[in-house]
Amino acid sequence: MAEVTDSMAHAPISSEKFDLSVEQVSLHFETPNGVLKAVDEVSFGVETGRFVGLVGPSGCGKSSLLLMMAGLQKATFGDIIVEGEPLTGPRPQDVGVIFQESSLLPWKTASENVEFPLALRGVDKAERKQLATDMLKLVGLSGFEDRHPFELSGGMKQRVSIARGFCQDPRILLMDEPFAALDEQTRMTLGDELLRIWEGHRKTVVFVTHSLTEAVYLCDDVIVMSAQPGRILERIEIDLPRPRTYETMATADFGRLRDRIWRLIRGSE
Ligand SMILES: Nc1ncnc2c1ncn2[C@@H]1O[C@H](COP(=O)(O)OP(=O)(O)O)[C@@H](O)[C@H]1O
Ligand SMILES: [Mg+2]
């Protein structure tokens, strides 16, 4: 199994072969107790079309890192490079984000929420309505198109957010624990749908999760971060064949990879 060693994980990287690269990024917060180092000199690159996972103990800076990659949070030091240029703010056409908590517009229906990024892009009404209907079907919400967020459960709202993220169709899709609030079965179904969409469109994906099973099941590589201050411990290539199925999870290789990540995380706390 190919893997990047600890020293390589911290080495400066060339941004040319990457769709997105994180270069020596640190994020510090001023707090009453002094400076809090949320993210500490993190560097990694994501090749075009690669599905990369980010795991680590709670509070290790995964969400902060994702916000910086989306241009929604400025790094204290270092750069995020997208298509060869440092990111200076959000670029929703290139980089889309799906957050852990659904962030729907309460006054719009499920369909209108999903259509929203398409409307911003100037897609005409009939086409965006159709796309939204298709996406809502994909996430198992056919028949709920005209409901408002207050009429939907937490899991349903999250599925609407996911449909909206897919509809936005950015080249690079960042996902912050998108399935965390969902039941096991919905989680599995959406994971498979995500892989299907990714295999069809070859998006570049960065996927944060606290589920190691989910990380190993979905990803090409899993980047393991240490507890605060968040640093990269190791980048592990998940060389399991695709397409992956439920049976993949029962294989010895699957178990070994998950155990290895688990030991790394446990050792860092
Ligand atoms: N706006 C903020 N002000 C101060 N501290 C913050 C802020 N946002 C995050 N943090 C701190 O930064 C660290 C990393 O947070 P976060 O990125 O949310 O971690 P994770 O997503 O891995 O759980 C935590 O200690 C958190 O308390
Ligand atoms: Mg988080």
PDB file of C-alpha atoms and ligand atoms in Angstrom:
ATOM      1  CA  MET A   1       0.000   0.000   0.000  1.00  0.00           C
ATOM      2  CA  ALA A   2       1.397   3.376  -1.000  1.00  0.00           C
ATOM      3  CA  GLU A   3       1.379   5.919   1.742  1.00  0.00           C
ATOM      4  CA  VAL A   4       2.773   9.323   2.443  1.00  0.00           C
ATOM      5  CA  THR A   5       5.014   9.341   5.462  1.00  0.00           C
ATOM      6  CA  ASP A   6       4.766  11.934   8.167  1.00  0.00           C
ATOM      7  CA  SER A   7       7.692  13.992   6.873  1.00  0.00           C
ATOM      8  CA  MET A   8       6.289  13.964   3.336  1.00  0.00           C
ATOM      9  CA  ALA A   9       2.898  15.093   4.610  1.00  0.00           C
ATOM     10  CA  HIS A  10       4.494  18.288   5.887  1.00  0.00           C
ATOM     11  CA  ALA A  11       6.721  18.982   2.904  1.00  0.00           C
ATOM     12  CA  PRO A  12       5.847  21.962   0.684  1.00  0.00           C
ATOM     13  CA  ILE A  13       3.964  20.804  -2.367  1.00  0.00           C
ATOM     14  CA  SER A  14       3.782  21.996  -5.918  1.00  0.00           C
ATOM     15  CA  SER A  15       0.265  23.198  -6.725  1.00  0.00           C
ATOM     16  CA  GLU A  16       0.487  22.441 -10.431  1.00  0.00           C
ATOM     17  CA  LYS A  17      -0.831  18.905 -10.505  1.00  0.00           C
ATOM     18  CA  PHE A  18      -3.572  19.616  -7.991  1.00  0.00           C
ATOM     19  CA  ASP A  19      -7.084  20.916  -8.412  1.00  0.00           C
ATOM     20  CA  LEU A  20      -6.901  22.280  -4.921  1.00  0.00           C
ATOM     21  CA  SER A  21      -3.913  22.613  -2.677  1.00  0.00           C
ATOM     22  CA  VAL A  22      -3.524  23.632   0.899  1.00  0.00           C
ATOM     23  CA  GLU A  23      -0.098  25.139   1.431  1.00  0.00           C
ATOM     24  CA  GLN A  24       1.352  25.570   4.893  1.00  0.00           C
ATOM     25  CA  VAL A  25      -1.989  26.707   6.248  1.00  0.00           C
ATOM     26  CA  SER A  26      -2.401  27.753   9.864  1.00  0.00           C
ATOM     27  CA  LEU A  27      -5.431  29.232  11.570  1.00  0.00           C
ATOM     28  CA  HIS A  28      -5.081  31.009  14.899  1.00  0.00           C
ATOM     29  CA  PHE A  29      -7.864  32.425  17.041  1.00  0.00           C
ATOM     30  CA  GLU A  30      -7.377  35.127  19.647  1.00  0.00           C
ATOM     31  CA  THR A  31      -9.096  33.969  22.813  1.00  0.00           C
ATOM     32  CA  PRO A  32      -9.199  35.369  26.374  1.00  0.00           C
ATOM     33  CA  ASN A  33      -6.673  32.654  27.267  1.00  0.00           C
ATOM     34  CA  GLY A  34      -4.271  33.530  24.479  1.00  0.00           C
ATOM     35  CA  VAL A  35      -3.821  32.328  20.930  1.00  0.00           C
ATOM     36  CA  LEU A  36      -5.599  29.105  20.028  1.00  0.00           C
ATOM     37  CA  LYS A  37      -3.932  27.197  17.201  1.00  0.00           C
ATOM     38  CA  ALA A  38      -6.868  25.540  15.471  1.00  0.00           C
ATOM     39  CA  VAL A  39      -4.909  24.443  12.376  1.00  0.00           C
ATOM     40  CA  ASP A  40      -1.137  24.215  12.363  1.00  0.00           C
ATOM     41  CA  GLU A  41       0.933  24.233   9.154  1.00  0.00           C
ATOM     42  CA  VAL A  42      -1.228  21.877   7.164  1.00  0.00           C
ATOM     43  CA  SER A  43      -0.261  21.074   3.567  1.00  0.00           C
ATOM     44  CA  PHE A  44      -1.871  18.674   1.152  1.00  0.00           C
ATOM     45  CA  GLY A  45      -2.979  18.558  -2.445  1.00  0.00           C
ATOM     46  CA  VAL A  46      -6.071  17.056  -4.024  1.00  0.00           C
ATOM     47  CA  GLU A  47      -5.700  15.850  -7.590  1.00  0.00           C
ATOM     48  CA  THR A  48      -8.536  16.490 -10.031  1.00  0.00           C
ATOM     49  CA  GLY A  49     -11.277  13.912  -9.611  1.00  0.00           C
ATOM     50  CA  ARG A  50      -9.914  12.474  -6.384  1.00  0.00           C
ATOM     51  CA  PHE A  51     -12.089  11.699  -3.385  1.00  0.00           C
ATOM     52  CA  VAL A  52     -10.200  12.658  -0.265  1.00  0.00           C
ATOM     53  CA  GLY A  53     -11.402  12.185   3.306  1.00  0.00           C
ATOM     54  CA  LEU A  54     -10.480  14.208   6.344  1.00  0.00           C
ATOM     55  CA  VAL A  55     -10.775  12.559   9.750  1.00  0.00           C
ATOM     56  CA  GLY A  56      -9.542  13.380  13.218  1.00  0.00           C
ATOM     57  CA  PRO A  57     -10.692  13.949  16.776  1.00  0.00           C
ATOM     58  CA  SER A  58     -13.433  16.453  17.454  1.00  0.00           C
ATOM     59  CA  GLY A  59     -12.016  19.997  17.584  1.00  0.00           C
ATOM     60  CA  CYS A  60      -8.933  19.189  15.496  1.00  0.00           C
ATOM     61  CA  GLY A  61      -9.799  21.827  12.902  1.00  0.00           C
ATOM     62  CA  LYS A  62     -11.559  19.873  10.150  1.00  0.00           C
ATOM     63  CA  SER A  63     -14.444  22.327   9.763  1.00  0.00           C
ATOM     64  CA  SER A  64     -12.052  25.282   9.984  1.00  0.00           C
ATOM     65  CA  LEU A  65      -9.954  23.786   7.227  1.00  0.00           C
ATOM     66  CA  LEU A  66     -13.001  23.247   5.039  1.00  0.00           C
ATOM     67  CA  LEU A  67     -14.174  26.835   5.587  1.00  0.00           C
ATOM     68  CA  MET A  68     -10.751  28.057   4.482  1.00  0.00           C
ATOM     69  CA  MET A  69     -10.861  25.795   1.411  1.00  0.00           C
ATOM     70  CA  ALA A  70     -14.261  27.299   0.555  1.00  0.00           C
ATOM     71  CA  GLY A  71     -12.872  30.832   0.879  1.00  0.00           C
ATOM     72  CA  LEU A  72     -15.239  31.510   3.773  1.00  0.00           C
ATOM     73  CA  GLN A  73     -12.509  31.851   6.391  1.00  0.00           C
ATOM     74  CA  LYS A  74      -9.147  33.519   5.933  1.00  0.00           C
ATOM     75  CA  ALA A  75      -6.069  31.537   6.928  1.00  0.00           C
ATOM     76  CA  THR A  76      -3.742  33.214   9.420  1.00  0.00           C
ATOM     77  CA  PHE A  77      -0.775  31.889   7.445  1.00  0.00           C
ATOM     78  CA  GLY A  78      -0.484  30.004   4.180  1.00  0.00           C
ATOM     79  CA  ASP A  79      -2.577  29.755   1.049  1.00  0.00           C
ATOM     80  CA  ILE A  80      -5.339  27.725  -0.499  1.00  0.00           C
ATOM     81  CA  ILE A  81      -4.659  27.389  -4.212  1.00  0.00           C
ATOM     82  CA  VAL A  82      -7.524  26.629  -6.626  1.00  0.00           C
ATOM     83  CA  GLU A  83      -6.680  26.288 -10.311  1.00  0.00           C
ATOM     84  CA  GLY A  84      -3.261  27.767  -9.661  1.00  0.00           C
ATOM     85  CA  GLU A  85      -4.559  30.893  -7.914  1.00  0.00           C
ATOM     86  CA  PRO A  86      -4.729  31.709  -4.210  1.00  0.00           C
ATOM     87  CA  LEU A  87      -8.307  31.809  -2.976  1.00  0.00           C
ATOM     88  CA  THR A  88      -9.285  35.241  -1.670  1.00  0.00           C
ATOM     89  CA  GLY A  89     -13.004  34.644  -1.103  1.00  0.00           C
ATOM     90  CA  PRO A  90     -15.839  32.268  -2.022  1.00  0.00           C
ATOM     91  CA  ARG A  91     -15.921  30.978  -5.612  1.00  0.00           C
ATOM     92  CA  PRO A  92     -19.156  28.972  -5.581  1.00  0.00           C
ATOM     93  CA  GLN A  93     -18.910  27.931  -9.234  1.00  0.00           C
ATOM     94  CA  ASP A  94     -15.588  26.236  -8.529  1.00  0.00           C
ATOM     95  CA  VAL A  95     -15.874  25.256  -4.896  1.00  0.00           C
ATOM     96  CA  GLY A  96     -19.172  24.217  -3.311  1.00  0.00           C
ATOM     97  CA  VAL A  97     -19.787  23.323   0.321  1.00  0.00           C
ATOM     98  CA  ILE A  98     -22.327  21.102   2.008  1.00  0.00           C
ATOM     99  CA  PHE A  99     -22.389  21.735   5.744  1.00  0.00           C
ATOM    100  CA  GLN A 100     -23.188  19.434   8.624  1.00  0.00           C
ATOM    101  CA  GLU A 101     -26.225  21.456   9.623  1.00  0.00           C
ATOM    102  CA  SER A 102     -28.641  22.073   6.831  1.00  0.00           C
ATOM    103  CA  SER A 103     -28.679  25.754   5.941  1.00  0.00           C
ATOM    104  CA  LEU A 104     -31.888  26.124   3.985  1.00  0.00           C
ATOM    105  CA  LEU A 105     -33.750  29.343   3.318  1.00  0.00           C
ATOM    106  CA  PRO A 106     -36.841  28.942   5.557  1.00  0.00           C
ATOM    107  CA  TRP A 107     -39.190  30.920   3.322  1.00  0.00           C
ATOM    108  CA  LYS A 108     -38.475  28.803   0.251  1.00  0.00           C
ATOM    109  CA  THR A 109     -39.816  25.338  -0.500  1.00  0.00           C
ATOM    110  CA  ALA A 110     -37.532  22.288  -0.801  1.00  0.00           C
ATOM    111  CA  SER A 111     -37.590  22.623  -4.574  1.00  0.00           C
ATOM    112  CA  GLU A 112     -36.903  26.375  -4.494  1.00  0.00           C
ATOM    113  CA  ASN A 113     -33.975  25.805  -2.128  1.00  0.00           C
ATOM    114  CA  VAL A 114     -32.459  23.250  -4.484  1.00  0.00           C
ATOM    115  CA  GLU A 115     -33.118  25.539  -7.461  1.00  0.00           C
ATOM    116  CA  PHE A 116     -31.477  28.501  -5.769  1.00  0.00           C
ATOM    117  CA  PRO A 117     -27.875  27.987  -7.008  1.00  0.00           C
ATOM    118  CA  LEU A 118     -29.245  27.312 -10.492  1.00  0.00           C
ATOM    119  CA  ALA A 119     -31.279  30.526 -10.409  1.00  0.00           C
ATOM    120  CA  LEU A 120     -28.109  32.421  -9.465  1.00  0.00           C
ATOM    121  CA  ARG A 121     -26.462  30.933 -12.533  1.00  0.00           C
ATOM    122  CA  GLY A 122     -29.354  32.072 -14.741  1.00  0.00           C
ATOM    123  CA  VAL A 123     -30.739  28.614 -15.570  1.00  0.00           C
ATOM    124  CA  ASP A 124     -34.322  29.064 -16.789  1.00  0.00           C
ATOM    125  CA  LYS A 125     -37.251  28.213 -14.551  1.00  0.00           C
ATOM    126  CA  ALA A 126     -38.472  25.037 -16.298  1.00  0.00           C
ATOM    127  CA  GLU A 127     -35.018  23.488 -16.490  1.00  0.00           C
ATOM    128  CA  ARG A 128     -34.114  24.226 -12.901  1.00  0.00           C
ATOM    129  CA  LYS A 129     -37.446  22.899 -11.688  1.00  0.00           C
ATOM    130  CA  GLN A 130     -36.754  19.647 -13.534  1.00  0.00           C
ATOM    131  CA  LEU A 131     -33.195  19.389 -12.178  1.00  0.00           C
ATOM    132  CA  ALA A 132     -34.429  20.046  -8.653  1.00  0.00           C
ATOM    133  CA  THR A 133     -37.128  17.387  -9.015  1.00  0.00           C
ATOM    134  CA  ASP A 134     -34.502  14.883 -10.224  1.00  0.00           C
ATOM    135  CA  MET A 135     -32.108  15.695  -7.391  1.00  0.00           C
ATOM    136  CA  LEU A 136     -34.810  15.518  -4.738  1.00  0.00           C
ATOM    137  CA  LYS A 137     -35.781  12.114  -6.120  1.00  0.00           C
ATOM    138  CA  LEU A 138     -32.142  11.040  -5.865  1.00  0.00           C
ATOM    139  CA  VAL A 139     -32.072  11.847  -2.151  1.00  0.00           C
ATOM    140  CA  GLY A 140     -35.407  10.104  -1.564  1.00  0.00           C
ATOM    141  CA  LEU A 141     -37.610  13.184  -1.283  1.00  0.00           C
ATOM    142  CA  SER A 142     -40.012  12.789  -4.177  1.00  0.00           C
ATOM    143  CA  GLY A 143     -43.360  14.221  -3.166  1.00  0.00           C
ATOM    144  CA  PHE A 144     -41.789  16.738  -0.767  1.00  0.00           C
ATOM    145  CA  GLU A 145     -40.863  19.340  -3.393  1.00  0.00           C
ATOM    146  CA  ASP A 146     -43.383  21.920  -2.166  1.00  0.00           C
ATOM    147  CA  ARG A 147     -42.764  21.554   1.566  1.00  0.00           C
ATOM    148  CA  HIS A 148     -41.065  24.292   3.541  1.00  0.00           C
ATOM    149  CA  PRO A 149     -38.135  23.488   5.875  1.00  0.00           C
ATOM    150  CA  PHE A 150     -40.329  23.725   9.008  1.00  0.00           C
ATOM    151  CA  GLU A 151     -42.441  20.883   7.592  1.00  0.00           C
ATOM    152  CA  LEU A 152     -39.435  18.566   7.219  1.00  0.00           C
ATOM    153  CA  SER A 153     -37.486  16.485   9.757  1.00  0.00           C
ATOM    154  CA  GLY A 154     -33.802  17.202  10.449  1.00  0.00           C
ATOM    155  CA  GLY A 155     -32.696  14.339   8.219  1.00  0.00           C
ATOM    156  CA  MET A 156     -34.973  15.481   5.402  1.00  0.00           C
ATOM    157  CA  LYS A 157     -33.657  19.038   5.594  1.00  0.00           C
ATOM    158  CA  GLN A 158     -30.138  17.699   5.401  1.00  0.00           C
ATOM    159  CA  ARG A 159     -31.077  15.698   2.302  1.00  0.00           C
ATOM    160  CA  VAL A 160     -32.444  18.885   0.710  1.00  0.00           C
ATOM    161  CA  SER A 161     -29.082  20.576   1.453  1.00  0.00           C
ATOM    162  CA  ILE A 162     -27.263  17.688  -0.182  1.00  0.00           C
ATOM    163  CA  ALA A 163     -29.516  17.894  -3.249  1.00  0.00           C
ATOM    164  CA  ARG A 164     -28.794  21.622  -3.434  1.00  0.00           C
ATOM    165  CA  GLY A 165     -25.042  21.005  -3.198  1.00  0.00           C
ATOM    166  CA  PHE A 166     -25.192  18.452  -6.010  1.00  0.00           C
ATOM    167  CA  CYS A 167     -27.326  20.805  -8.118  1.00  0.00           C
ATOM    168  CA  GLN A 168     -24.852  23.630  -7.696  1.00  0.00           C
ATOM    169  CA  ASP A 169     -22.507  21.326  -9.573  1.00  0.00           C
ATOM    170  CA  PRO A 170     -19.183  22.865  -8.561  1.00  0.00           C
ATOM    171  CA  ARG A 171     -15.981  21.284  -9.822  1.00  0.00           C
ATOM    172  CA  ILE A 172     -14.754  20.848  -6.274  1.00  0.00           C
ATOM    173  CA  LEU A 173     -17.233  19.697  -3.653  1.00  0.00           C
ATOM    174  CA  LEU A 174     -16.403  20.097   0.028  1.00  0.00           C
ATOM    175  CA  MET A 175     -18.590  18.205   2.470  1.00  0.00           C
ATOM    176  CA  ASP A 176     -18.513  18.652   6.233  1.00  0.00           C
ATOM    177  CA  GLU A 177     -19.993  15.590   7.933  1.00  0.00           C
ATOM    178  CA  PRO A 178     -22.966  15.772   5.579  1.00  0.00           C
ATOM    179  CA  PHE A 179     -24.515  12.482   6.709  1.00  0.00           C
ATOM    180  CA  ALA A 180     -23.852  12.827  10.442  1.00  0.00           C
ATOM    181  CA  ALA A 181     -27.456  13.559  11.380  1.00  0.00           C
ATOM    182  CA  LEU A 182     -28.936  10.771   9.270  1.00  0.00           C
ATOM    183  CA  ASP A 183     -29.948   7.241  10.182  1.00  0.00           C
ATOM    184  CA  GLU A 184     -27.655   4.398   9.142  1.00  0.00           C
ATOM    185  CA  GLN A 185     -29.710   3.285   6.166  1.00  0.00           C
ATOM    186  CA  THR A 186     -30.124   6.765   4.654  1.00  0.00           C
ATOM    187  CA  ARG A 187     -26.446   7.333   5.274  1.00  0.00           C
ATOM    188  CA  MET A 188     -25.486   4.215   3.327  1.00  0.00           C
ATOM    189  CA  THR A 189     -27.879   5.025   0.487  1.00  0.00           C
ATOM    190  CA  LEU A 190     -26.632   8.585   0.153  1.00  0.00           C
ATOM    191  CA  GLY A 191     -23.018   7.419   0.374  1.00  0.00           C
ATOM    192  CA  ASP A 192     -23.643   5.113  -2.572  1.00  0.00           C
ATOM    193  CA  GLU A 193     -25.434   7.895  -4.473  1.00  0.00           C
ATOM    194  CA  LEU A 194     -22.562  10.236  -3.790  1.00  0.00           C
ATOM    195  CA  LEU A 195     -20.122   7.659  -5.196  1.00  0.00           C
ATOM    196  CA  ARG A 196     -22.342   7.164  -8.235  1.00  0.00           C
ATOM    197  CA  ILE A 197     -22.477  10.906  -8.928  1.00  0.00           C
ATOM    198  CA  TRP A 198     -18.762  11.223  -8.327  1.00  0.00           C
ATOM    199  CA  GLU A 199     -17.965   8.310 -10.650  1.00  0.00           C
ATOM    200  CA  GLY A 200     -20.205   9.811 -13.336  1.00  0.00           C
ATOM    201  CA  HIS A 201     -18.943  13.387 -13.098  1.00  0.00           C
ATOM    202  CA  ARG A 202     -15.484  12.872 -11.593  1.00  0.00           C
ATOM    203  CA  LYS A 203     -15.726  15.704  -9.184  1.00  0.00           C
ATOM    204  CA  THR A 204     -12.926  16.559  -6.843  1.00  0.00           C
ATOM    205  CA  VAL A 205     -14.259  15.850  -3.364  1.00  0.00           C
ATOM    206  CA  VAL A 206     -13.025  16.625   0.133  1.00  0.00           C
ATOM    207  CA  PHE A 207     -15.173  14.818   2.647  1.00  0.00           C
ATOM    208  CA  VAL A 208     -15.026  15.340   6.411  1.00  0.00           C
ATOM    209  CA  THR A 209     -16.465  12.577   8.544  1.00  0.00           C
ATOM    210  CA  HIS A 210     -16.128  11.167  12.032  1.00  0.00           C
ATOM    211  CA  SER A 211     -17.157   7.741  10.761  1.00  0.00           C
ATOM    212  CA  LEU A 212     -14.052   5.740   9.896  1.00  0.00           C
ATOM    213  CA  THR A 213     -16.189   3.139   8.118  1.00  0.00           C
ATOM    214  CA  GLU A 214     -17.630   5.868   5.920  1.00  0.00           C
ATOM    215  CA  ALA A 215     -14.161   7.310   5.258  1.00  0.00           C
ATOM    216  CA  VAL A 216     -12.699   3.963   4.166  1.00  0.00           C
ATOM    217  CA  TYR A 217     -15.795   3.081   2.142  1.00  0.00           C
ATOM    218  CA  LEU A 218     -15.935   6.323   0.174  1.00  0.00           C
ATOM    219  CA  CYS A 219     -12.411   7.672  -0.187  1.00  0.00           C
ATOM    220  CA  ASP A 220      -9.337   7.294  -2.373  1.00  0.00           C
ATOM    221  CA  ASP A 221      -7.197   8.734   0.394  1.00  0.00           C
ATOM    222  CA  VAL A 222      -7.879   9.503   4.013  1.00  0.00           C
ATOM    223  CA  ILE A 223      -5.979  12.334   5.664  1.00  0.00           C
ATOM    224  CA  VAL A 224      -5.735  11.739   9.393  1.00  0.00           C
ATOM    225  CA  MET A 225      -5.394  14.799  11.629  1.00  0.00           C
ATOM    226  CA  SER A 226      -4.122  15.048  15.191  1.00  0.00           C
ATOM    227  CA  ALA A 227      -5.952  16.567  18.125  1.00  0.00           C
ATOM    228  CA  GLN A 228      -5.427  20.274  18.651  1.00  0.00           C
ATOM    229  CA  PRO A 229      -3.435  21.898  17.201  1.00  0.00           C
ATOM    230  CA  GLY A 230      -4.689  20.211  14.047  1.00  0.00           C
ATOM    231  CA  ARG A 231      -1.840  18.764  12.010  1.00  0.00           C
ATOM    232  CA  ILE A 232      -1.636  16.010   9.452  1.00  0.00           C
ATOM    233  CA  LEU A 233      -0.503  12.749  10.989  1.00  0.00           C
ATOM    234  CA  GLU A 234      -0.680  10.654   7.872  1.00  0.00           C
ATOM    235  CA  ARG A 235      -2.304  10.347   4.487  1.00  0.00           C
ATOM    236  CA  ILE A 236      -3.458   6.806   3.875  1.00  0.00           C
ATOM    237  CA  GLU A 237      -4.289   5.546   0.417  1.00  0.00           C
ATOM    238  CA  ILE A 238      -7.414   3.406   0.366  1.00  0.00           C
ATOM    239  CA  ASP A 239      -6.473   0.978  -2.364  1.00  0.00           C
ATOM    240  CA  LEU A 240      -9.690  -1.035  -2.247  1.00  0.00           C
ATOM    241  CA  PRO A 241     -11.152  -1.816  -5.672  1.00  0.00           C
ATOM    242  CA  ARG A 242     -14.188   0.089  -6.944  1.00  0.00           C
ATOM    243  CA  PRO A 243     -17.096  -0.115  -7.247  1.00  0.00           C
ATOM    244  CA  ARG A 244     -17.306  -0.792  -3.543  1.00  0.00           C
ATOM    245  CA  THR A 245     -20.286  -2.573  -2.126  1.00  0.00           C
ATOM    246  CA  TYR A 246     -21.653  -3.598   1.211  1.00  0.00           C
ATOM    247  CA  GLU A 247     -19.490  -6.742   0.939  1.00  0.00           C
ATOM    248  CA  THR A 248     -16.357  -4.588   0.666  1.00  0.00           C
ATOM    249  CA  MET A 249     -16.897  -3.575   4.279  1.00  0.00           C
ATOM    250  CA  ALA A 250     -16.651  -7.185   5.416  1.00  0.00           C
ATOM    251  CA  THR A 251     -13.224  -7.778   3.839  1.00  0.00           C
ATOM    252  CA  ALA A 252     -10.041  -8.103   5.883  1.00  0.00           C
ATOM    253  CA  ASP A 253      -8.388  -5.253   3.935  1.00  0.00           C
ATOM    254  CA  PHE A 254     -11.245  -2.944   4.838  1.00  0.00           C
ATOM    255  CA  GLY A 255     -10.911  -3.827   8.518  1.00  0.00           C
ATOM    256  CA  ARG A 256      -7.142  -3.354   8.464  1.00  0.00           C
ATOM    257  CA  LEU A 257      -7.401   0.124   6.937  1.00  0.00           C
ATOM    258  CA  ARG A 258     -10.051   1.214   9.402  1.00  0.00           C
ATOM    259  CA  ASP A 259      -8.042  -0.139  12.346  1.00  0.00           C
ATOM    260  CA  ARG A 260      -4.955   1.667  11.184  1.00  0.00           C
ATOM    261  CA  ILE A 261      -6.786   5.003  11.056  1.00  0.00           C
ATOM    262  CA  TRP A 262      -8.391   4.307  14.415  1.00  0.00           C
ATOM    263  CA  ARG A 263      -5.011   3.604  16.044  1.00  0.00           C
ATOM    264  CA  LEU A 264      -3.547   6.800  14.598  1.00  0.00           C
ATOM    265  CA  ILE A 265      -6.404   8.914  15.939  1.00  0.00           C
ATOM    266  CA  ARG A 266      -6.389   7.235  19.336  1.00  0.00           C
ATOM    267  CA  GLY A 267      -2.642   7.707  19.609  1.00  0.00           C
ATOM    268  CA  SER A 268      -2.946  11.443  18.977  1.00  0.00           C
ATOM    269  CA  GLU A 269      -5.464  12.210  21.722  1.00  0.00           C
TER     270      GLU A 269
HETATM  271  N1  LIG B   1     -14.622  31.340  15.573  1.00  0.00           N
HETATM  272  C1  LIG B   1     -13.865  30.686  16.471  1.00  0.00           C
HETATM  273  N2  LIG B   1     -13.314  31.314  17.529  1.00  0.00           N
HETATM  274  C2  LIG B   1     -12.521  30.659  18.420  1.00  0.00           C
HETATM  275  N3  LIG B   1     -12.239  29.347  18.342  1.00  0.00           N
HETATM  276  C3  LIG B   1     -12.768  28.664  17.313  1.00  0.00           C
HETATM  277  C4  LIG B   1     -13.609  29.285  16.327  1.00  0.00           C
HETATM  278  N4  LIG B   1     -13.981  28.331  15.416  1.00  0.00           N
HETATM  279  C5  LIG B   1     -13.395  27.185  15.834  1.00  0.00           C
HETATM  280  N5  LIG B   1     -12.678  27.388  16.952  1.00  0.00           N
HETATM  281  C6  LIG B   1     -11.880  26.374  17.662  1.00  0.00           C
HETATM  282  O1  LIG B   1     -10.977  25.818  16.726  1.00  0.00           O
HETATM  283  C7  LIG B   1     -10.822  24.436  16.969  1.00  0.00           C
HETATM  284  C8  LIG B   1     -11.169  23.663  15.717  1.00  0.00           C
HETATM  285  O2  LIG B   1     -12.562  23.713  15.492  1.00  0.00           O
HETATM  286  P1  LIG B   1     -13.281  22.969  14.294  1.00  0.00           P
HETATM  287  O3  LIG B   1     -12.622  23.365  13.040  1.00  0.00           O
HETATM  288  O4  LIG B   1     -14.731  23.221  14.402  1.00  0.00           O
HETATM  289  O5  LIG B   1     -12.940  21.432  14.608  1.00  0.00           O
HETATM  290  P2  LIG B   1     -13.620  20.074  14.062  1.00  0.00           P
HETATM  291  O6  LIG B   1     -14.467  20.431  12.903  1.00  0.00           O
HETATM  292  O7  LIG B   1     -12.464  19.187  13.729  1.00  0.00           O
HETATM  293  O8  LIG B   1     -14.398  19.503  15.193  1.00  0.00           O
HETATM  294  C9  LIG B   1     -11.694  24.106  18.162  1.00  0.00           C
HETATM  295  O9  LIG B   1     -10.913  24.134  19.315  1.00  0.00           O
HETATM  296  C10 LIG B   1     -12.714  25.223  18.166  1.00  0.00           C
HETATM  297  O10 LIG B   1     -13.179  25.448  19.471  1.00  0.00           O
HETATM  298 MG    MG B   2     -16.514  20.091  12.524  1.00  0.00          MG
END
